[in-house]
PDB file of C-alpha atoms in Angstrom:
ATOM      1  CA  ILE A   1      -3.250   2.466   6.031  1.00 92.00           C
ATOM      2  CA  TYR A   2      -2.347   1.074   9.422  1.00 95.00           C
ATOM      3  CA  PRO A   3      -0.410   0.570  11.574  1.00 96.00           C
ATOM      4  CA  ASN A   4       1.865   3.522  10.985  1.00 97.00           C
ATOM      5  CA  PRO A   5       4.604   3.191  12.098  1.00 97.00           C
ATOM      6  CA  THR A   6       4.782  -0.545  11.484  1.00 97.00           C
ATOM      7  CA  ASP A   7       6.991  -3.426  12.551  1.00 94.00           C
ATOM      8  CA  GLY A   8       6.390  -5.303   9.323  1.00 94.00           C
ATOM      9  CA  THR A   9       2.784  -5.769   8.207  1.00 96.00           C
ATOM     10  CA  ILE A  10       0.663  -2.971   6.784  1.00 96.00           C
ATOM     11  CA  ASN A  11      -3.050  -3.069   6.138  1.00 95.00           C
ATOM     12  CA  ILE A  12      -4.711  -0.998   3.451  1.00 92.00           C
ATOM     13  CA  VAL A  13      -8.455  -0.591   3.774  1.00 89.00           C
ATOM     14  CA  ASP A  14     -10.696   1.315   1.369  1.00 79.00           C
ATOM     15  CA  LEU A  15     -13.582   2.607   3.457  1.00 73.00           C
ATOM     16  CA  LYS A  16     -15.130   4.929   0.885  1.00 66.00           C
ATOM     17  CA  GLY A  17     -17.892   2.487  -0.048  1.00 63.00           C
ATOM     18  CA  ASN A  18     -18.373   4.104  -3.451  1.00 70.00           C
ATOM     19  CA  GLY A  19     -17.561   1.042  -5.553  1.00 71.00           C
ATOM     20  CA  ASP A  20     -14.005   2.241  -6.200  1.00 79.00           C
ATOM     21  CA  HIS A  21     -11.860  -0.770  -5.264  1.00 86.00           C
ATOM     22  CA  ILE A  22      -8.125  -1.280  -4.777  1.00 89.00           C
ATOM     23  CA  LYS A  23      -6.524  -2.340  -8.059  1.00 90.00           C
ATOM     24  CA  GLN A  24      -2.786  -2.156  -7.307  1.00 93.00           C
ATOM     25  CA  VAL A  25      -0.392  -1.199  -4.517  1.00 95.00           C
ATOM     26  CA  GLU A  26       3.195  -0.100  -5.114  1.00 97.00           C
ATOM     27  CA  ILE A  27       5.840   0.577  -2.486  1.00 98.00           C
ATOM     28  CA  PHE A  28       8.726   2.963  -3.108  1.00 98.00           C
ATOM     29  CA  ASP A  29      11.708   3.932  -0.994  1.00 97.00           C
ATOM     30  CA  ILE A  30      12.310   7.609  -0.255  1.00 96.00           C
ATOM     31  CA  THR A  31      14.456   7.969  -3.413  1.00 96.00           C
ATOM     32  CA  GLY A  32      11.590   6.758  -5.632  1.00 97.00           C
ATOM     33  CA  LYS A  33      12.910   3.247  -6.296  1.00 98.00           C
ATOM     34  CA  LYS A  34      10.046   0.745  -6.627  1.00 98.00           C
ATOM     35  CA  LEU A  35      10.510  -2.045  -4.081  1.00 97.00           C
ATOM     36  CA  LYS A  36       7.277  -3.998  -4.340  1.00 97.00           C
ATOM     37  CA  GLN A  37       4.193  -4.167  -6.553  1.00 96.00           C
ATOM     38  CA  ILE A  38       0.993  -5.987  -5.687  1.00 94.00           C
ATOM     39  CA  LYS A  39      -1.705  -6.364  -8.336  1.00 92.00           C
ATOM     40  CA  CYS A  40      -5.062  -7.279  -6.865  1.00 85.00           C
ATOM     41  CA  GLN A  41      -6.590 -10.201  -8.725  1.00 77.00           C
ATOM     42  CA  ASN A  42     -10.053  -9.588  -7.327  1.00 72.00           C
ATOM     43  CA  SER A  43     -11.585  -6.437  -8.802  1.00 64.00           C
ATOM     44  CA  MET A  44     -13.761  -6.081  -5.690  1.00 70.00           C
ATOM     45  CA  MET A  45     -10.804  -5.777  -3.276  1.00 73.00           C
ATOM     46  CA  ASN A  46     -11.319  -3.393  -0.332  1.00 85.00           C
ATOM     47  CA  PHE A  47      -8.550  -4.771   1.912  1.00 88.00           C
ATOM     48  CA  VAL A  48      -4.886  -5.592   1.219  1.00 90.00           C
ATOM     49  CA  GLN A  49      -2.308  -6.829   3.725  1.00 93.00           C
ATOM     50  CA  ILE A  50       1.384  -6.468   2.832  1.00 95.00           C
ATOM     51  CA  ASP A  51       4.433  -7.835   4.622  1.00 96.00           C
ATOM     52  CA  ILE A  52       7.375  -5.422   4.615  1.00 96.00           C
ATOM     53  CA  SER A  53       9.255  -7.043   7.506  1.00 96.00           C
ATOM     54  CA  ASP A  54      12.270  -7.571   5.236  1.00 96.00           C
ATOM     55  CA  PHE A  55      12.513  -3.819   4.515  1.00 97.00           C
ATOM     56  CA  ALA A  56      15.065  -1.702   6.399  1.00 97.00           C
ATOM     57  CA  SER A  57      13.844   0.825   8.953  1.00 97.00           C
ATOM     58  CA  GLY A  58      12.876   4.109   7.318  1.00 97.00           C
ATOM     59  CA  THR A  59      10.240   6.007   5.385  1.00 97.00           C
ATOM     60  CA  TYR A  60       8.402   4.481   2.429  1.00 98.00           C
ATOM     61  CA  ILE A  61       5.780   5.733  -0.006  1.00 98.00           C
ATOM     62  CA  ILE A  62       2.709   3.569  -0.628  1.00 97.00           C
ATOM     63  CA  GLN A  63       0.853   4.296  -3.861  1.00 97.00           C
ATOM     64  CA  VAL A  64      -2.651   2.860  -4.043  1.00 93.00           C
ATOM     65  CA  SER A  65      -4.348   2.660  -7.444  1.00 91.00           C
ATOM     66  CA  ARG A  66      -8.088   2.206  -7.521  1.00 88.00           C
ATOM     67  CA  THR A  67     -10.453   1.035 -10.243  1.00 84.00           C
ATOM     68  CA  SER A  68     -11.963   4.415 -11.077  1.00 82.00           C
ATOM     69  CA  SER A  69     -10.034   7.218  -9.372  1.00 82.00           C
ATOM     70  CA  ALA A  70      -6.551   8.704  -9.441  1.00 88.00           C
ATOM     71  CA  PRO A  71      -3.789   6.930  -7.477  1.00 91.00           C
ATOM     72  CA  ALA A  72      -3.203   8.163  -3.931  1.00 92.00           C
ATOM     73  CA  SER A  73       0.161   8.211  -2.143  1.00 96.00           C
ATOM     74  CA  TYR A  74       0.814   7.775   1.565  1.00 96.00           C
ATOM     75  CA  LYS A  75       3.956   7.838   3.696  1.00 97.00           C
ATOM     76  CA  ILE A  76       4.598   5.062   6.172  1.00 97.00           C
ATOM     77  CA  GLN A  77       7.358   4.539   8.672  1.00 97.00           C
ATOM     78  CA  LYS A  78       8.984   1.100   9.127  1.00 97.00           C
ATOM     79  CA  LYS A  79      10.445   0.671  12.632  1.00 95.00           C
TER      80      LYS A  79
END
């Protein structure tokens, strides 16, 4: 996930190359409130770009669900 910190756009790239593709991305604020959900229509998705420019400055949790593995969570900082 880059850039981190970000001014507004984040890029999520799955570089594993094991056939496990991005299925869904959810963004939560630090209290756990879901702010955005992106469901990937293409089951072969390895790259997702998300605009969070309308979010306030702060820390957010990005949860990435993949087609055949457990979801992974990442912290990002919005400037």
